[in-house]
Short mmCIF file of C-alpha atoms in Angstrom, two decimals:
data_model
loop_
_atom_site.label_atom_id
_atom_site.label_comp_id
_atom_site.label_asym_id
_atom_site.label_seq_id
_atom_site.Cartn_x
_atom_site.Cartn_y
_atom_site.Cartn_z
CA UNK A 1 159.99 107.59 89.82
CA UNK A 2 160.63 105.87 93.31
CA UNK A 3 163.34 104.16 94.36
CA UNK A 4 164.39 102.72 97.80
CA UNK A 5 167.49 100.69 98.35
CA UNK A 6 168.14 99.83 102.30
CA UNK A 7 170.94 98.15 103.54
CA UNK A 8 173.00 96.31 101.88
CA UNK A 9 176.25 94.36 104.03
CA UNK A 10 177.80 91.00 103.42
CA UNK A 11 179.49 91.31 107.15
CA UNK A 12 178.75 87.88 109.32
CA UNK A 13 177.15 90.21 111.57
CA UNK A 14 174.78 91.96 109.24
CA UNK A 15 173.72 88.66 106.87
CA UNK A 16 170.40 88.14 108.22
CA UNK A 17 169.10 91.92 108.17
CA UNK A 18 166.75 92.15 105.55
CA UNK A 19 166.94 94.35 102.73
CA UNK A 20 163.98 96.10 101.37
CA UNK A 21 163.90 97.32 97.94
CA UNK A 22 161.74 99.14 96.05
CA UNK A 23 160.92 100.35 92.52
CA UNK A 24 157.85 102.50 91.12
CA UNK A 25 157.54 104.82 88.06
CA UNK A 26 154.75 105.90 85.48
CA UNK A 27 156.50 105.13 81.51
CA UNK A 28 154.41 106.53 79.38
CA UNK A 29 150.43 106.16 80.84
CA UNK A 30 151.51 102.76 82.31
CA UNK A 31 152.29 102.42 85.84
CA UNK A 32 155.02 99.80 87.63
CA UNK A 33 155.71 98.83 90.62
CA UNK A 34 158.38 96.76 92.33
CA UNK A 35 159.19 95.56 96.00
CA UNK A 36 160.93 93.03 97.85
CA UNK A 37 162.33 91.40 100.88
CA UNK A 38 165.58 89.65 101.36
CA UNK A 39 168.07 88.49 102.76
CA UNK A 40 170.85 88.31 99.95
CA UNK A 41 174.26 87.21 101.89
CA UNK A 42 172.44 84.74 104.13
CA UNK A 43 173.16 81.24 103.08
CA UNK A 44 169.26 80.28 101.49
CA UNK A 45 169.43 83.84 99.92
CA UNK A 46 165.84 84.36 100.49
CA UNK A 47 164.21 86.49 98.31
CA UNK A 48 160.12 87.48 98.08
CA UNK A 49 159.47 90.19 95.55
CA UNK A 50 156.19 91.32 94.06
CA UNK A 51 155.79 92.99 90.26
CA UNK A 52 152.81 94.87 89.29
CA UNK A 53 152.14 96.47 85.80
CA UNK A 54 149.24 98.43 85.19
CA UNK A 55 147.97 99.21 81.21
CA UNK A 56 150.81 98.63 79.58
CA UNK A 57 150.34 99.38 75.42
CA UNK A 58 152.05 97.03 73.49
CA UNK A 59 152.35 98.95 70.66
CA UNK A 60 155.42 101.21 71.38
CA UNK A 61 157.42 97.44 72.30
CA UNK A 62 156.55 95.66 69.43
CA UNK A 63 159.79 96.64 67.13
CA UNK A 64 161.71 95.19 69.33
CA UNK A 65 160.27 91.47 68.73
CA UNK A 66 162.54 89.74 66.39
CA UNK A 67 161.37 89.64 62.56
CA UNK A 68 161.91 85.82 62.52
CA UNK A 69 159.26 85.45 64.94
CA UNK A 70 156.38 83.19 62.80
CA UNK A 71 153.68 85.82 63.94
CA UNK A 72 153.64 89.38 64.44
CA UNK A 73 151.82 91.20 67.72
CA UNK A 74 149.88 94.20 66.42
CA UNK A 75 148.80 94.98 69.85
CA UNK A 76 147.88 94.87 73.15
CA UNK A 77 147.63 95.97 76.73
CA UNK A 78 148.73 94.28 79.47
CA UNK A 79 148.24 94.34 83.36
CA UNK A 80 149.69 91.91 85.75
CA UNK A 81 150.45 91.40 89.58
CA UNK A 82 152.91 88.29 89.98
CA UNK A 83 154.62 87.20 93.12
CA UNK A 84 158.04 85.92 92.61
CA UNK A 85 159.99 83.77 95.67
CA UNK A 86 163.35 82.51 95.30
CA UNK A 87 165.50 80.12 97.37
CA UNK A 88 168.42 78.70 97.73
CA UNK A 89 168.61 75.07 100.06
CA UNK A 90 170.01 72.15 98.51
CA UNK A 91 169.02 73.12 95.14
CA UNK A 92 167.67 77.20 93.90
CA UNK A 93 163.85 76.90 94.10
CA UNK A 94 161.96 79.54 92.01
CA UNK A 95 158.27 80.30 92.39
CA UNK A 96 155.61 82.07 90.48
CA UNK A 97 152.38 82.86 91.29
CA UNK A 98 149.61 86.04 90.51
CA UNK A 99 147.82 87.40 87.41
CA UNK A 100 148.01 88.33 84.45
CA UNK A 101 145.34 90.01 82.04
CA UNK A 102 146.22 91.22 78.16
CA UNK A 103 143.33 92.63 76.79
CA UNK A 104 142.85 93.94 73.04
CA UNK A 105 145.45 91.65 71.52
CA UNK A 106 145.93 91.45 67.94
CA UNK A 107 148.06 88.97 65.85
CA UNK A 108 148.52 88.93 62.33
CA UNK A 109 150.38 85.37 60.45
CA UNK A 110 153.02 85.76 58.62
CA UNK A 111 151.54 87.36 55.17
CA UNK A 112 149.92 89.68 57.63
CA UNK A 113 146.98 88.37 57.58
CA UNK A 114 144.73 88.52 61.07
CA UNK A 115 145.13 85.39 62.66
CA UNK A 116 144.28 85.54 66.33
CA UNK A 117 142.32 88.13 68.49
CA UNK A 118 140.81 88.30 72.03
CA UNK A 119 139.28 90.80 74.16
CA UNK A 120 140.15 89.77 77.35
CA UNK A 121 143.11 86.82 78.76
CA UNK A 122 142.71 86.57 82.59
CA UNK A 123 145.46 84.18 83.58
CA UNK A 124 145.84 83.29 87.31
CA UNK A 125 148.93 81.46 88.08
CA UNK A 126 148.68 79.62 91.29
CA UNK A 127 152.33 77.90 91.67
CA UNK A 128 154.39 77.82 88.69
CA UNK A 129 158.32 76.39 89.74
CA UNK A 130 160.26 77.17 86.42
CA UNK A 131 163.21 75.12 87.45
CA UNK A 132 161.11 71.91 88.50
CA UNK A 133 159.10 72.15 85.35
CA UNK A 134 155.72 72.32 87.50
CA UNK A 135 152.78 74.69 86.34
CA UNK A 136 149.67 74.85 88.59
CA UNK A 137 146.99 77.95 86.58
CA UNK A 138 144.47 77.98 88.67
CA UNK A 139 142.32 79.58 86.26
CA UNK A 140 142.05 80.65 82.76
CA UNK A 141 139.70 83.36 81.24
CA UNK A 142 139.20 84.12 77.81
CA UNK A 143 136.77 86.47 76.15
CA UNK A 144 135.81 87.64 72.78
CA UNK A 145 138.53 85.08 70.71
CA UNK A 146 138.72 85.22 67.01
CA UNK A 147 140.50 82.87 65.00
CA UNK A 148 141.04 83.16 61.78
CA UNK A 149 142.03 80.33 59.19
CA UNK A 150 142.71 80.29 55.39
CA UNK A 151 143.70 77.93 53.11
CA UNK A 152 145.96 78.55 50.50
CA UNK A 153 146.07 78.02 46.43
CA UNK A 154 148.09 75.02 47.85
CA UNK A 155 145.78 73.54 49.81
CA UNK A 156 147.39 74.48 53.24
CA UNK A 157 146.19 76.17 56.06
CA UNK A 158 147.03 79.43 57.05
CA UNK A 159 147.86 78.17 60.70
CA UNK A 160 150.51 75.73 59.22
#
């Protein structure tokens, strides 16, 4: 584990240093990494910060989805390398941009049933503002998808 925490002071004279932290460690074969720049007691709060997760399993997190979820993750492994920018002018301004790539996912309905599977999501976000409501993906990948759809006794489909 690494972890780097700079200096931190909300003194008038010391508001516009920028503080540099940091955040890596391995969890269990997966890798994370976290940094960022920012100036937290100036008055825009301006914040840049990258994430980066590298083969996360799934499968060790997946108790910890609630049971009234409609659909159940079997598995899954994730990697992902997002860019996060925050600001604070006349109103907070959020933005998201990066990858993300699950490969191997598995989800079963709720009989547990297999529903949906895929080899390979690439997702590549190119300005996504949460707080505005705007989503630009530049690109979507998908490889190896498998639906799968009953119907019942009832007449209904499994998806319903």
């Amino acid at each position: 584990m690494q972890l780097g925490v700079h200096l931190i002071s909300n003194r008038e004279s010391k508001r516009e240093i920028k503080v540099l932290p940091q955040l890596a460690f391995d969890l269990n074969g997966s890798q994370f990494a976290s940094q960022a720049e920012s100036t937290p007691f100036s008055p825009d709060h301006k914040t840049d910060a990258s994430f980066a997760v590298q083969d996360l399993d799934l499968k060790p997190y997946l108790a910890y989805i609630p049971a009234s979820v409609p659909v159940k993750l079997m598995g899954g492994v994730l990697n992902a390398k997002l860019n996060v920018g925050f600001e604070q002018t006349d109103k907070a301004s959020v933005k998201l941009s990066g990858d993300v790539h699950a490969s191997d996912v598995l989800v079963h309905d709720g009989h547990n049933d297999e529903l949906l599977a895929w080899k390979q999501l690439d997702v590549q976000l190119a300005d996504v503002q949460p707080l505005s409501g705007q989503v630009h993906i530049a690109q979507v990948a998908l490889d190896g998808a498998q639906l799968s759809i009953k119907r019942g006794k009832n007449g209904q489909l499994s998806l319903l």
